[in-house]
C-alpha positions as CSV (number, residue, x, y, z in Angstrom):
1,M,62.8,75.8,145.1
2,K,61.3,77.5,142.1
3,L,64.1,80.0,142.1
4,R,66.7,77.2,142.0
5,K,65.0,75.6,139.0
6,V,64.9,78.8,137.0
7,T,68.6,79.4,137.8
8,A,69.6,75.9,136.7
9,A,67.6,76.2,133.5
10,S,69.2,79.6,132.7
11,A,72.7,78.1,133.3
12,A,71.9,75.3,130.9
13,V,70.7,77.8,128.2
14,I,73.9,79.9,128.7
15,A,76.1,76.9,128.4
16,L,74.3,75.7,125.3
17,A,74.6,79.2,123.7
18,F,78.3,79.3,124.5
19,T,78.9,75.9,122.9
20,A,77.0,76.9,119.8
21,T,78.9,80.1,119.4
22,A,82.3,78.3,119.8
23,C,81.3,75.8,117.1
24,G,80.1,78.6,114.8
25,G,83.5,80.3,115.1
26,D,85.3,77.2,114.0
27,D,83.0,76.5,111.1
28,G,82.5,79.9,109.4
29,G,85.7,81.6,108.7
30,D,86.0,84.7,106.5
31,S,84.4,84.1,103.2
32,N,86.4,87.0,101.7
33,G,89.6,85.2,102.6
34,S,91.3,87.1,105.4
35,G,92.7,83.9,106.6
36,S,95.1,81.6,104.9
37,G,93.3,78.6,103.4
38,G,92.6,75.7,105.7
39,G,89.3,75.0,104.0
40,E,88.1,78.6,103.9
41,K,87.2,80.2,100.6
42,I,88.7,83.3,99.1
43,K,86.6,85.5,96.9
44,I,88.4,87.0,93.9
45,G,86.9,89.4,91.4
46,I,87.5,88.7,87.7
47,K,85.8,89.4,84.3
48,Y,83.6,86.7,82.9
49,D,83.5,87.8,79.3
50,Q,87.1,88.5,78.2
51,P,88.7,85.7,76.2
52,G,92.3,85.3,77.0
53,L,92.0,87.3,80.2
54,G,88.9,86.4,82.3
55,L,86.3,84.1,80.7
56,K,83.7,81.8,82.2
57,E,83.7,78.7,80.0
58,P,80.5,76.8,79.0
59,D,81.4,74.0,81.5
60,G,81.5,76.5,84.4
61,S,85.3,76.6,84.6
62,F,87.4,79.8,84.2
63,S,90.3,80.7,81.9
64,G,92.6,83.5,81.0
65,F,95.7,85.4,82.0
66,D,94.0,87.3,84.9
67,V,92.6,84.0,86.1
68,D,96.1,82.4,86.0
69,V,97.7,85.3,87.8
70,A,94.9,85.4,90.5
71,T,95.2,81.6,91.0
72,Y,99.0,81.9,91.5
73,V,98.6,84.7,93.9
74,A,95.9,82.9,95.9
75,K,98.2,79.9,96.2
76,E,100.9,82.1,97.6
77,L,98.4,83.5,100.1
78,G,97.7,79.9,101.2
79,Y,94.6,78.9,99.2
80,D,94.3,75.9,97.0
81,E,92.5,76.3,93.6
82,N,89.4,74.6,94.9
83,E,89.2,77.2,97.7
84,I,88.8,80.1,95.2
85,E,85.3,81.5,94.6
86,W,85.3,83.6,91.4
87,V,83.1,86.6,91.5
88,E,82.1,88.6,88.3
89,T,83.1,92.2,88.7
90,K,82.2,94.5,85.9
91,S,84.2,97.6,85.2
92,A,81.7,100.0,86.7
93,D,81.4,98.0,90.0
94,R,85.0,97.2,90.8
95,E,85.6,99.9,93.4
96,N,82.2,99.2,95.1
97,A,82.9,95.5,95.3
98,L,86.1,96.1,97.2
99,A,84.6,98.8,99.4
100,R,81.7,96.4,100.3
101,G,84.1,93.6,101.0
102,D,82.4,91.4,98.3
103,V,85.9,90.2,97.3
104,K,89.4,90.0,98.7
105,F,91.1,91.3,95.6
106,I,90.3,92.0,91.9
107,A,92.3,90.9,88.9
108,A,90.2,92.1,86.0
109,T,92.1,94.2,83.5
110,Y,92.2,96.9,86.2
111,S,94.3,99.8,85.0
112,I,96.1,101.7,87.8
113,T,95.1,105.4,87.7
114,D,95.4,108.3,90.1
115,E,91.7,108.6,90.3
116,R,91.2,104.9,91.2
117,K,94.0,105.0,93.8
118,E,91.9,107.5,95.8
119,K,89.3,104.7,96.3
120,V,91.3,101.4,96.3
121,D,94.9,100.2,96.7
122,F,96.8,98.4,94.0
123,A,99.4,95.7,93.9
124,G,101.5,95.3,90.8
125,P,101.5,96.2,88.0
126,Y,101.6,92.7,86.5
127,L,101.0,93.6,82.8
128,L,101.6,96.6,80.6
129,A,98.9,96.8,77.8
130,H,98.1,99.6,75.4
131,Q,94.8,101.0,74.3
132,D,93.9,100.2,70.7
133,L,91.0,99.8,68.3
134,L,89.2,96.7,67.0
135,V,87.6,97.2,63.6
136,K,86.2,95.1,60.8
137,K,88.8,93.5,58.5
138,D,87.8,95.8,55.6
139,S,87.5,98.9,57.7
140,D,89.2,102.1,56.5
141,I,89.9,103.2,60.1
142,T,93.7,103.3,60.5
143,E,94.1,106.2,62.9
144,A,92.2,107.3,66.0
145,T,91.3,110.6,64.3
146,D,89.3,108.6,61.7
147,L,86.7,108.0,64.4
148,N,85.3,111.5,64.1
149,N,81.6,111.3,63.2
150,K,81.7,107.5,63.5
151,K,80.3,105.2,66.2
152,L,82.7,104.1,68.9
153,C,81.8,101.4,71.5
154,S,83.2,100.8,75.0
155,V,81.9,99.7,78.4
156,V,80.5,101.8,81.3
157,G,83.3,102.5,83.8
158,S,86.1,102.2,81.3
159,T,88.4,105.2,80.5
160,S,89.2,104.1,77.0
161,A,86.4,105.8,75.0
162,Q,86.9,109.0,77.0
163,N,90.6,109.0,76.1
164,V,89.7,108.8,72.4
165,K,87.2,111.6,72.6
166,K,89.4,113.8,74.6
167,D,92.7,113.3,72.8
168,F,92.0,112.2,69.2
169,A,88.4,112.3,68.0
170,P,86.1,114.7,69.9
171,D,83.3,114.2,67.4
172,A,83.2,110.4,67.8
173,Q,79.7,109.1,68.7
174,L,80.1,107.2,71.9
175,K,78.1,104.1,72.7
176,Q,78.6,102.7,76.2
177,V,77.2,99.3,77.2
178,G,77.6,96.8,80.0
179,T,80.1,94.3,78.6
180,Y,82.6,94.1,75.8
181,S,80.6,91.2,74.4
182,E,77.8,93.6,73.6
183,C,80.3,95.9,71.9
184,L,81.6,93.0,69.8
185,S,78.1,92.1,68.7
186,A,77.4,95.7,67.7
187,L,80.7,95.8,65.7
188,Q,79.8,92.5,64.0
189,S,76.4,93.8,63.0
190,G,77.7,97.2,61.9
191,A,75.8,99.1,64.6
192,V,79.2,100.6,65.6
193,D,82.4,101.2,63.6
194,A,85.0,100.4,66.2
195,L,85.5,98.9,69.7
196,T,88.2,100.5,71.9
197,T,89.9,99.1,74.9
198,D,93.2,97.5,75.7
199,D,95.0,95.6,73.0
200,S,95.3,92.5,75.3
201,I,91.5,92.4,75.5
202,L,90.9,93.0,71.8
203,A,93.4,90.3,70.8
204,G,91.5,87.8,72.9
205,Y,88.3,88.6,71.1
206,A,89.8,88.6,67.6
207,A,91.3,85.2,68.2
208,Q,88.0,83.5,69.1
209,D,86.9,80.9,66.6
210,Q,83.6,82.5,65.8
211,Y,85.2,85.8,65.0
212,K,88.5,84.7,63.3
213,G,89.0,86.6,60.1
214,Q,86.3,89.2,60.8
215,F,88.2,91.8,62.8
216,K,91.6,93.3,63.0
217,L,93.6,95.4,65.5
218,A,94.4,98.9,64.2
219,G,97.8,98.5,65.8
220,L,97.7,101.9,67.7
221,K,99.3,102.5,71.1
222,L,96.9,105.2,72.3
223,S,97.8,104.8,76.0
224,N,99.7,102.8,78.5
225,E,97.6,100.6,80.7
226,N,99.3,99.3,83.8
227,Y,97.2,96.4,85.1
228,G,97.1,96.1,88.8
229,I,95.4,93.9,91.4
230,G,92.8,96.0,93.3
231,V,92.7,95.6,97.1
232,K,90.4,97.4,99.6
233,K,91.7,100.8,100.6
234,G,94.1,100.6,103.5
235,D,94.8,96.8,103.3
236,T,98.6,97.3,103.0
237,E,99.3,93.8,104.3
238,T,97.5,92.1,101.5
239,V,99.1,94.5,98.9
240,N,102.5,93.5,100.2
241,K,101.7,89.8,100.1
242,I,100.4,90.0,96.5
243,N,103.4,92.0,95.3
244,A,105.7,89.3,96.7
245,A,103.6,86.7,94.9
246,L,103.8,88.6,91.6
247,E,107.6,88.9,91.9
248,K,107.9,85.2,92.5
249,M,105.6,84.4,89.5
250,V,108.0,86.3,87.2
251,Q,111.1,84.8,88.7
252,D,109.9,81.2,88.3
253,K,108.8,81.7,84.7
254,A,105.1,81.1,85.5
255,W,104.3,84.6,84.3
256,E,105.8,84.1,80.9
257,K,104.1,80.7,80.6
258,A,100.7,82.2,81.3
259,V,101.3,85.0,78.7
260,Q,102.2,82.4,76.0
261,E,99.3,80.1,76.8
262,N,96.7,82.9,76.8
263,F,97.9,85.4,74.3
264,G,100.1,83.3,72.0
265,P,97.3,82.1,69.7
266,A,96.3,85.8,68.9
267,N,99.9,86.7,68.0
268,Y,99.8,89.4,70.7
269,K,103.1,91.2,71.1
270,N,103.3,91.6,74.9
271,E,105.6,93.9,76.8
272,P,108.1,92.4,79.3
273,A,106.9,91.8,82.8
274,P,106.7,95.2,84.5
275,K,108.6,95.9,87.8
276,I,106.4,96.1,90.9
277,G,105.5,99.7,91.6
278,Q,106.8,101.0,88.2
279,I,104.0,102.8,86.4
280,V,104.6,103.6,82.7
281,Q,103.0,106.9,81.9
């Protein structure tokens, strides 16, 4: 009798556990977005401090070209805008964020390089930018070689400053910080003489109301930066889906509209939409 009671109780516990497990499976989903919408969230890595590209606004919303591209891609993957969870991914942590599975993909001024392709896969490119310098309006810096013995700012994890020191100004004094906003403050105060990164990023900063008239682009094309969308290494299926979405974005003119809305106010002279898989050296 006692044995029968224990067996019945055990059966009840097993049945309850099975029911709870089944409910949990329906409820949870993949927070990184391996599914296709249906109420699930997709986590997308962007920058929070790059006007015109990836910016968190004071009201908590997000704006910029990368945001528009990522939103379009997410929609093609089956996610509504309210199913997107934006995750800040700084330059130095992009590869780790993908490897850890913190995000499904990253659209954050992520230049495609051979070194990075060893760690992550890329869709795109979706924008061709060029490295340039941002200086004060009255600066006498007109060439990259003028940076010798002057202070140059960039962010940790970016290749821009290393490119300048290697190819143009080996005696430049490099200052590396966490965000471009910190570089901009240093440039404004005179703590550094120039900020270097892609012209698309610099144009966004120069166009901000609080900085209008203070800075200028040197107008140098020091490198070609092919922006790609970073995906976890080996996730070929997602890469292919994103590439299809990017091609559609160009075809239906949504790409050109996003360029004009985000870069137009800064008079940024963008390159035509690059072809998928075509890397400009």
